Amino acid sequence: METRFLRTFLAVVETSSLAQASRRLGITPSAVVQRIRALEAEIGQPLIRRSGQAMRPTPAAAAILADVGRLLAAEEAVKAAASADLETGLLRVGVIHTALTGFLPDLLVELKRSRPGMELYIQPGTSDNLYADVVEGRLDVAIVVQPHFPQPKTLEWFLLRQEPLLLITPAHVEDADPFSVLQQEPLIRYDRNNWGGRIVDLYLRSLGVRPREHYELDSLEAITIMVSRGLGVALIPDWLPPWPEGVRVHRLTLPQAPLRNIGALWLKASHRLPLIKAFVQEAGRPGHAPHETGNDGLNHSHPSPGQREGSTPVGLRPGGGY
């Protein structure tokens, strides 16, 4: 029984989609179907059935699912042990959405050049979900917002970047006093359920400001676009460019602005520790997380509170939570 067939079966069950499974595995949907059929023939039972638009496991598949997961985990552990002193093999990496475009691409280019034996599986997500995946062993390392609660001793944290909060306003808003703006203009709030949004909520509470809230969203790109359209103002972290294309917003610095810390998180006892350390070492090099100037041409230094930094950042695909 080939483990690649088992891995394909598991991908279909987890995604409920032949197309998504094929993208995850880097093969065609027809190859996914062929592998599933070969596995069904070997086991002697149907494993996947279509239910509406989704692919669902049969009772026979549900009965073997846990064993398949343990078998694949054991295979990965054996491979990791065999290459314990080598920077080769598969590394499962979780990444928050704002790091996918502003941080990850240059890092992947450098890793491909300097560590060609490292194979990366990239999983986007929110910080809370990626954190859980690391703790439960589904991911080896994740680039996330620093947790706001104490970390267990089983986890390691490495700071990669610090992003101060800033206030963005539509181009027509002339007021440069952030307190006045927050009291007078409607607020598009960064979702409090996200770890980054929690930082915004605590900052507003510390100021004693109760703004007029119009929307609460978990996408920084969507928030920035809505501010550019004149729907309100927003407190967001100064995340790495590129920003959404064509937006025009004023960026106001804040007094005693809190920081959104971005870093890498992993299990200390991971079987892939050499790969994780190589990945984190490369991610921590200067230039992969610039603080001063981004590739949107904007100055990302931090002037005195209330000072404007300019407008018109460009180019970022929509993303999810953070």
mmCIF file of C-alpha atoms in Angstrom:
data_model
loop_
_atom_site.group_PDB
_atom_site.id
_atom_site.type_symbol
_atom_site.label_atom_id
_atom_site.label_comp_id
_atom_site.label_asym_id
_atom_site.label_seq_id
_atom_site.Cartn_x
_atom_site.Cartn_y
_atom_site.Cartn_z
ATOM 1 C CA MET A 1 0.000 0.000 0.000
ATOM 2 C CA GLU A 2 1.583 3.252 -1.154
ATOM 3 C CA THR A 3 1.588 6.092 1.329
ATOM 4 C CA ARG A 4 1.116 8.637 -1.460
ATOM 5 C CA PHE A 5 -2.304 7.050 -2.089
ATOM 6 C CA LEU A 6 -3.101 7.364 1.611
ATOM 7 C CA ARG A 7 -1.940 10.988 1.598
ATOM 8 C CA THR A 8 -4.205 11.699 -1.381
ATOM 9 C CA PHE A 9 -7.137 10.045 0.390
ATOM 10 C CA LEU A 10 -6.515 12.163 3.486
ATOM 11 C CA ALA A 11 -6.295 15.365 1.400
ATOM 12 C CA VAL A 12 -9.671 14.660 -0.225
ATOM 13 C CA VAL A 13 -11.298 13.987 3.145
ATOM 14 C CA GLU A 14 -9.836 17.149 4.704
ATOM 15 C CA THR A 15 -10.748 19.447 1.796
ATOM 16 C CA SER A 16 -13.989 17.717 0.660
ATOM 17 C CA SER A 17 -12.870 18.560 -2.867
ATOM 18 C CA LEU A 18 -10.929 16.804 -5.621
ATOM 19 C CA ALA A 19 -9.798 20.166 -7.003
ATOM 20 C CA GLN A 20 -8.531 21.475 -3.664
ATOM 21 C CA ALA A 21 -6.825 18.176 -2.917
ATOM 22 C CA SER A 22 -5.073 18.307 -6.283
ATOM 23 C CA ARG A 23 -3.839 21.849 -5.599
ATOM 24 C CA ARG A 24 -2.568 20.845 -2.165
ATOM 25 C CA LEU A 25 -0.676 17.860 -3.579
ATOM 26 C CA GLY A 26 0.503 19.508 -6.791
ATOM 27 C CA ILE A 27 -1.119 16.924 -9.075
ATOM 28 C CA THR A 28 -4.088 16.933 -11.476
ATOM 29 C CA PRO A 29 -7.652 16.139 -10.346
ATOM 30 C CA SER A 30 -7.623 13.079 -12.617
ATOM 31 C CA ALA A 31 -4.493 11.828 -10.820
ATOM 32 C CA VAL A 32 -6.331 12.277 -7.509
ATOM 33 C CA VAL A 33 -9.209 10.150 -8.820
ATOM 34 C CA GLN A 34 -6.823 7.458 -10.060
ATOM 35 C CA ARG A 35 -5.086 7.235 -6.683
ATOM 36 C CA ILE A 36 -8.367 7.021 -4.796
ATOM 37 C CA ARG A 37 -9.603 4.252 -7.118
ATOM 38 C CA ALA A 38 -6.337 2.336 -6.695
ATOM 39 C CA LEU A 39 -6.618 2.604 -2.909
ATOM 40 C CA GLU A 40 -10.262 1.489 -2.988
ATOM 41 C CA ALA A 41 -9.303 -1.505 -5.118
ATOM 42 C CA GLU A 42 -6.562 -2.485 -2.676
ATOM 43 C CA ILE A 43 -8.761 -2.081 0.411
ATOM 44 C CA GLY A 44 -11.805 -3.597 -1.262
ATOM 45 C CA GLN A 45 -14.219 -0.900 -0.136
ATOM 46 C CA PRO A 46 -15.470 2.422 -1.566
ATOM 47 C CA LEU A 47 -13.896 5.274 0.373
ATOM 48 C CA ILE A 48 -15.186 8.525 -1.164
ATOM 49 C CA ARG A 49 -18.670 9.451 -2.347
ATOM 50 C CA ARG A 50 -20.099 12.638 -3.769
ATOM 51 C CA SER A 51 -22.657 14.506 -1.670
ATOM 52 C CA GLY A 52 -23.933 17.521 -3.577
ATOM 53 C CA GLN A 53 -20.863 19.600 -4.464
ATOM 54 C CA ALA A 54 -18.649 17.992 -1.814
ATOM 55 C CA MET A 55 -16.725 14.734 -1.556
ATOM 56 C CA ARG A 56 -17.507 12.814 1.648
ATOM 57 C CA PRO A 57 -15.893 9.769 3.288
ATOM 58 C CA THR A 58 -17.885 6.529 3.340
ATOM 59 C CA PRO A 59 -18.343 4.563 6.593
ATOM 60 C CA ALA A 60 -15.379 2.399 5.570
ATOM 61 C CA ALA A 61 -13.248 5.534 5.105
ATOM 62 C CA ALA A 62 -14.308 6.928 8.473
ATOM 63 C CA ALA A 63 -13.278 3.653 10.107
ATOM 64 C CA ILE A 64 -9.693 3.845 8.800
ATOM 65 C CA LEU A 65 -9.195 7.609 8.967
ATOM 66 C CA ALA A 66 -7.437 7.729 12.336
ATOM 67 C CA ASP A 67 -5.136 4.835 11.413
ATOM 68 C CA VAL A 68 -4.223 6.514 8.128
ATOM 69 C CA GLY A 69 -3.306 9.692 9.992
ATOM 70 C CA ARG A 70 -1.103 7.777 12.435
ATOM 71 C CA LEU A 71 0.582 5.846 9.604
ATOM 72 C CA LEU A 72 1.418 9.011 7.679
ATOM 73 C CA ALA A 73 2.657 10.723 10.838
ATOM 74 C CA ALA A 74 4.906 7.739 11.528
ATOM 75 C CA GLU A 75 6.274 7.891 7.979
ATOM 76 C CA GLU A 76 7.091 11.579 8.390
ATOM 77 C CA ALA A 77 8.738 10.933 11.762
ATOM 78 C CA VAL A 78 10.941 8.216 10.226
ATOM 79 C CA LYS A 79 12.004 10.525 7.403
ATOM 80 C CA ALA A 80 12.683 13.354 9.830
ATOM 81 C CA ALA A 81 14.780 11.095 12.074
ATOM 82 C CA ALA A 82 16.806 9.857 9.097
ATOM 83 C CA SER A 83 17.667 13.427 8.122
ATOM 84 C CA ALA A 84 17.967 14.776 11.679
ATOM 85 C CA ASP A 85 21.228 16.585 10.968
ATOM 86 C CA LEU A 86 20.294 17.699 7.457
ATOM 87 C CA GLU A 87 18.321 20.691 6.198
ATOM 88 C CA THR A 88 16.315 18.506 3.818
ATOM 89 C CA GLY A 89 12.739 17.291 3.734
ATOM 90 C CA LEU A 90 9.199 18.602 4.052
ATOM 91 C CA LEU A 91 8.395 21.530 6.341
ATOM 92 C CA ARG A 92 4.747 22.443 6.980
ATOM 93 C CA VAL A 93 4.501 26.212 7.424
ATOM 94 C CA GLY A 94 1.471 28.259 8.450
ATOM 95 C CA VAL A 95 1.365 31.944 7.475
ATOM 96 C CA ILE A 96 -1.048 34.761 8.328
ATOM 97 C CA HIS A 97 -2.490 36.470 5.264
ATOM 98 C CA THR A 98 -0.620 39.789 5.480
ATOM 99 C CA ALA A 99 2.693 37.898 5.535
ATOM 100 C CA LEU A 100 1.809 35.903 2.414
ATOM 101 C CA THR A 101 2.557 38.773 0.055
ATOM 102 C CA GLY A 102 4.695 41.216 2.018
ATOM 103 C CA PHE A 103 7.028 38.776 3.771
ATOM 104 C CA LEU A 104 6.899 35.255 2.374
ATOM 105 C CA PRO A 105 7.792 35.613 -1.356
ATOM 106 C CA ASP A 106 11.307 36.999 -0.819
ATOM 107 C CA LEU A 107 11.899 34.431 1.908
ATOM 108 C CA LEU A 108 10.887 31.581 -0.430
ATOM 109 C CA VAL A 109 13.236 32.870 -3.134
ATOM 110 C CA GLU A 110 16.148 32.896 -0.699
ATOM 111 C CA LEU A 111 15.304 29.464 0.716
ATOM 112 C CA LYS A 112 15.146 28.011 -2.785
ATOM 113 C CA ARG A 113 18.606 29.408 -3.467
ATOM 114 C CA SER A 114 20.329 28.642 -0.172
ATOM 115 C CA ARG A 115 18.517 25.479 0.970
ATOM 116 C CA PRO A 116 17.333 23.571 -2.119
ATOM 117 C CA GLY A 117 16.727 20.400 -0.097
ATOM 118 C CA MET A 118 13.939 22.039 1.893
ATOM 119 C CA GLU A 119 10.412 21.347 0.606
ATOM 120 C CA LEU A 120 7.716 23.696 1.919
ATOM 121 C CA TYR A 121 3.992 23.164 2.315
ATOM 122 C CA ILE A 122 2.356 26.579 2.900
ATOM 123 C CA GLN A 123 -0.955 26.895 4.742
ATOM 124 C CA PRO A 124 -2.581 30.343 5.050
ATOM 125 C CA GLY A 125 -4.779 31.076 8.041
ATOM 126 C CA THR A 126 -5.546 33.193 11.073
ATOM 127 C CA SER A 127 -3.188 33.337 14.029
ATOM 128 C CA ASP A 128 -5.485 31.404 16.372
ATOM 129 C CA ASN A 129 -6.058 28.570 13.901
ATOM 130 C CA LEU A 130 -2.379 28.331 12.943
ATOM 131 C CA TYR A 131 -1.394 28.331 16.622
ATOM 132 C CA ALA A 132 -3.714 25.375 17.249
ATOM 133 C CA ASP A 133 -2.286 23.546 14.238
ATOM 134 C CA VAL A 134 1.249 23.936 15.599
ATOM 135 C CA VAL A 135 0.270 22.810 19.107
ATOM 136 C CA GLU A 136 -1.549 19.751 17.751
ATOM 137 C CA GLY A 137 1.262 18.837 15.345
ATOM 138 C CA ARG A 138 -0.520 19.557 12.062
ATOM 139 C CA LEU A 139 2.033 22.280 11.261
ATOM 140 C CA ASP A 140 5.747 22.409 12.051
ATOM 141 C CA VAL A 141 6.088 26.189 12.313
ATOM 142 C CA ALA A 142 3.789 29.189 11.845
ATOM 143 C CA ILE A 143 4.263 32.902 11.230
ATOM 144 C CA VAL A 144 1.609 34.489 13.429
ATOM 145 C CA VAL A 145 0.723 37.451 15.609
ATOM 146 C CA GLN A 146 2.278 36.950 19.045
ATOM 147 C CA PRO A 147 -0.278 35.285 21.357
ATOM 148 C CA HIS A 148 -1.738 37.516 24.061
ATOM 149 C CA PHE A 149 -1.669 34.705 26.642
ATOM 150 C CA PRO A 150 1.247 32.893 28.349
ATOM 151 C CA GLN A 151 2.898 30.234 26.198
ATOM 152 C CA PRO A 152 3.444 26.652 27.361
ATOM 153 C CA LYS A 153 7.065 25.612 27.830
ATOM 154 C CA THR A 154 6.705 23.203 24.931
ATOM 155 C CA LEU A 155 6.612 26.104 22.438
ATOM 156 C CA GLU A 156 9.354 28.319 21.094
ATOM 157 C CA TRP A 157 8.788 31.900 19.866
ATOM 158 C CA PHE A 158 11.046 34.046 17.683
ATOM 159 C CA LEU A 159 10.186 37.682 16.958
ATOM 160 C CA LEU A 160 10.444 38.615 13.265
ATOM 161 C CA ARG A 161 8.778 42.016 12.952
ATOM 162 C CA GLN A 162 7.028 44.737 14.967
ATOM 163 C CA GLU A 163 4.222 46.760 13.385
ATOM 164 C CA PRO A 164 2.924 49.872 15.208
ATOM 165 C CA LEU A 165 -0.756 50.720 14.966
ATOM 166 C CA LEU A 166 -1.609 53.673 12.773
ATOM 167 C CA LEU A 167 -4.800 55.525 11.936
ATOM 168 C CA ILE A 168 -5.826 55.621 8.273
ATOM 169 C CA THR A 169 -8.381 58.149 7.025
ATOM 170 C CA PRO A 170 -9.960 58.946 3.639
ATOM 171 C CA ALA A 171 -8.130 61.501 1.522
ATOM 172 C CA HIS A 172 -10.858 64.120 2.122
ATOM 173 C CA VAL A 173 -10.378 64.113 5.916
ATOM 174 C CA GLU A 174 -8.124 67.089 6.725
ATOM 175 C CA ASP A 175 -7.994 66.686 10.518
ATOM 176 C CA ALA A 176 -4.519 65.432 11.580
ATOM 177 C CA ASP A 177 -5.376 64.959 15.272
ATOM 178 C CA PRO A 178 -5.986 61.219 15.750
ATOM 179 C CA PHE A 179 -8.109 61.709 18.895
ATOM 180 C CA SER A 180 -10.364 64.188 17.139
ATOM 181 C CA VAL A 181 -10.677 61.925 14.107
ATOM 182 C CA LEU A 182 -11.610 58.898 16.216
ATOM 183 C CA GLN A 183 -14.300 60.866 18.038
ATOM 184 C CA GLN A 184 -15.822 62.465 14.939
ATOM 185 C CA GLU A 185 -15.486 59.933 12.115
ATOM 186 C CA PRO A 186 -17.175 56.519 11.852
ATOM 187 C CA LEU A 187 -14.821 53.627 12.643
ATOM 188 C CA ILE A 188 -14.310 50.530 10.522
ATOM 189 C CA ARG A 189 -13.096 48.208 13.233
ATOM 190 C CA TYR A 190 -10.468 45.498 12.907
ATOM 191 C CA ASP A 191 -12.269 42.340 14.108
ATOM 192 C CA ARG A 192 -11.851 41.866 17.870
ATOM 193 C CA ASN A 193 -11.940 38.086 17.428
ATOM 194 C CA ASN A 194 -8.539 38.234 15.718
ATOM 195 C CA TRP A 195 -5.392 38.633 17.758
ATOM 196 C CA GLY A 196 -4.425 41.782 15.859
ATOM 197 C CA GLY A 197 -7.922 43.228 16.329
ATOM 198 C CA ARG A 198 -7.650 42.607 20.052
ATOM 199 C CA ILE A 199 -4.658 44.984 20.148
ATOM 200 C CA VAL A 200 -6.800 47.696 18.552
ATOM 201 C CA ASP A 201 -9.605 47.096 21.048
ATOM 202 C CA LEU A 202 -7.262 47.357 24.047
ATOM 203 C CA TYR A 203 -5.760 50.573 22.662
ATOM 204 C CA LEU A 204 -9.169 52.208 22.258
ATOM 205 C CA ARG A 205 -10.079 51.176 25.796
ATOM 206 C CA SER A 206 -6.828 52.649 27.148
ATOM 207 C CA LEU A 207 -7.658 55.964 25.471
ATOM 208 C CA GLY A 208 -11.205 55.955 26.812
ATOM 209 C CA VAL A 209 -12.453 56.529 23.267
ATOM 210 C CA ARG A 210 -15.812 55.110 22.212
ATOM 211 C CA PRO A 211 -15.975 55.672 18.452
ATOM 212 C CA ARG A 212 -19.027 55.348 16.249
ATOM 213 C CA GLU A 213 -18.607 51.892 14.737
ATOM 214 C CA HIS A 214 -20.041 51.201 11.277
ATOM 215 C CA TYR A 215 -18.427 47.881 10.341
ATOM 216 C CA GLU A 216 -16.215 45.196 11.894
ATOM 217 C CA LEU A 217 -14.100 43.164 9.462
ATOM 218 C CA ASP A 218 -11.301 40.608 9.667
ATOM 219 C CA SER A 219 -9.524 41.644 6.428
ATOM 220 C CA LEU A 220 -7.006 44.487 6.556
ATOM 221 C CA GLU A 221 -7.153 44.801 2.763
ATOM 222 C CA ALA A 222 -10.947 45.215 2.799
ATOM 223 C CA ILE A 223 -10.743 47.713 5.658
ATOM 224 C CA THR A 224 -8.165 49.801 3.781
ATOM 225 C CA ILE A 225 -10.262 49.816 0.602
ATOM 226 C CA MET A 226 -13.400 50.859 2.508
ATOM 227 C CA VAL A 227 -11.500 53.711 4.168
ATOM 228 C CA SER A 228 -10.241 54.796 0.744
ATOM 229 C CA ARG A 229 -13.880 54.885 -0.468
ATOM 230 C CA GLY A 230 -14.742 57.307 2.326
ATOM 231 C CA LEU A 231 -16.783 54.903 4.473
ATOM 232 C CA GLY A 232 -14.887 55.627 7.677
ATOM 233 C CA VAL A 233 -11.501 55.558 9.386
ATOM 234 C CA ALA A 234 -9.593 52.606 10.834
ATOM 235 C CA LEU A 235 -6.877 51.618 13.278
ATOM 236 C CA ILE A 236 -4.662 49.000 11.655
ATOM 237 C CA PRO A 237 -1.112 47.679 12.040
ATOM 238 C CA ASP A 238 1.476 49.063 9.630
ATOM 239 C CA TRP A 239 1.776 45.784 7.760
ATOM 240 C CA LEU A 240 4.316 45.120 5.036
ATOM 241 C CA PRO A 241 3.475 46.300 1.523
ATOM 242 C CA PRO A 242 2.185 45.831 -1.079
ATOM 243 C CA TRP A 243 -1.111 47.369 -0.003
ATOM 244 C CA PRO A 244 -4.344 47.237 -2.065
ATOM 245 C CA GLU A 245 -3.907 48.777 -5.481
ATOM 246 C CA GLY A 246 -5.239 52.279 -6.119
ATOM 247 C CA VAL A 247 -6.255 53.188 -2.550
ATOM 248 C CA ARG A 248 -5.758 56.743 -1.327
ATOM 249 C CA VAL A 249 -5.606 57.126 2.439
ATOM 250 C CA HIS A 250 -3.867 59.375 4.940
ATOM 251 C CA ARG A 251 -1.719 57.559 7.495
ATOM 252 C CA LEU A 252 -1.608 59.178 10.936
ATOM 253 C CA THR A 253 0.849 58.019 13.582
ATOM 254 C CA LEU A 254 -0.480 57.500 17.095
ATOM 255 C CA PRO A 255 0.871 58.483 20.523
ATOM 256 C CA GLN A 256 2.237 55.465 22.393
ATOM 257 C CA ALA A 257 1.061 53.226 19.581
ATOM 258 C CA PRO A 258 1.005 49.552 20.587
ATOM 259 C CA LEU A 259 2.809 47.022 18.431
ATOM 260 C CA ARG A 260 1.565 43.992 16.554
ATOM 261 C CA ASN A 261 4.423 41.523 16.978
ATOM 262 C CA ILE A 262 4.868 39.026 14.152
ATOM 263 C CA GLY A 263 6.995 35.966 14.761
ATOM 264 C CA ALA A 264 7.603 32.265 14.263
ATOM 265 C CA LEU A 265 6.136 29.667 16.610
ATOM 266 C CA TRP A 266 7.050 25.964 16.823
ATOM 267 C CA LEU A 267 7.232 22.971 19.136
ATOM 268 C CA LYS A 268 10.589 22.569 20.872
ATOM 269 C CA ALA A 269 10.415 18.778 20.579
ATOM 270 C CA SER A 270 9.565 18.715 16.860
ATOM 271 C CA HIS A 271 11.122 15.962 14.744
ATOM 272 C CA ARG A 272 11.841 18.625 12.127
ATOM 273 C CA LEU A 273 13.804 20.927 14.398
ATOM 274 C CA PRO A 274 16.815 21.294 12.024
ATOM 275 C CA LEU A 275 14.472 22.344 9.207
ATOM 276 C CA ILE A 276 12.553 24.688 11.500
ATOM 277 C CA LYS A 277 15.737 26.359 12.744
ATOM 278 C CA ALA A 278 17.004 26.776 9.179
ATOM 279 C CA PHE A 279 13.677 28.331 8.146
ATOM 280 C CA VAL A 280 13.559 30.687 11.143
ATOM 281 C CA GLN A 281 17.207 31.650 10.702
ATOM 282 C CA GLU A 282 16.528 32.698 7.121
ATOM 283 C CA ALA A 283 13.254 34.431 8.042
ATOM 284 C CA GLY A 284 15.051 36.449 10.724
ATOM 285 C CA ARG A 285 17.698 37.849 8.406
ATOM 286 C CA PRO A 286 17.554 41.648 7.892
ATOM 287 C CA GLY A 287 15.713 42.496 4.709
ATOM 288 C CA HIS A 288 13.010 39.832 4.944
ATOM 289 C CA ALA A 289 11.066 41.963 7.419
ATOM 290 C CA PRO A 290 11.958 45.601 6.627
ATOM 291 C CA HIS A 291 10.718 48.326 8.949
ATOM 292 C CA GLU A 292 11.719 51.470 7.117
ATOM 293 C CA THR A 293 10.820 51.431 3.421
ATOM 294 C CA GLY A 294 8.528 49.036 1.579
ATOM 295 C CA ASN A 295 8.356 48.254 -2.108
ATOM 296 C CA ASP A 296 5.325 50.494 -2.487
ATOM 297 C CA GLY A 297 7.626 53.525 -2.369
ATOM 298 C CA LEU A 298 6.132 54.854 0.848
ATOM 299 C CA ASN A 299 8.212 55.964 3.773
ATOM 300 C CA HIS A 300 7.505 53.542 6.630
ATOM 301 C CA SER A 301 9.454 55.410 9.282
ATOM 302 C CA HIS A 302 7.482 56.645 12.250
ATOM 303 C CA PRO A 303 7.189 60.418 12.668
ATOM 304 C CA SER A 304 5.759 62.178 15.667
ATOM 305 C CA PRO A 305 2.164 61.387 16.710
ATOM 306 C CA GLY A 306 -0.478 62.864 14.432
ATOM 307 C CA GLN A 307 1.940 63.487 11.577
ATOM 308 C CA ARG A 308 0.820 62.281 8.173
ATOM 309 C CA GLU A 309 2.975 59.803 6.287
ATOM 310 C CA GLY A 310 1.388 60.087 2.844
ATOM 311 C CA SER A 311 -0.993 58.001 0.749
ATOM 312 C CA THR A 312 -1.499 55.701 -2.215
ATOM 313 C CA PRO A 313 0.036 52.333 -1.404
ATOM 314 C CA VAL A 314 -0.393 49.757 -4.192
ATOM 315 C CA GLY A 315 -1.086 46.151 -5.041
ATOM 316 C CA LEU A 316 -2.259 43.332 -2.751
ATOM 317 C CA ARG A 317 -4.638 40.467 -3.354
ATOM 318 C CA PRO A 318 -7.563 40.076 -0.925
ATOM 319 C CA GLY A 319 -6.947 37.968 2.151
ATOM 320 C CA GLY A 320 -8.645 36.752 5.285
ATOM 321 C CA GLY A 321 -8.110 37.235 8.991
ATOM 322 C CA TYR A 322 -4.890 37.781 10.904
#
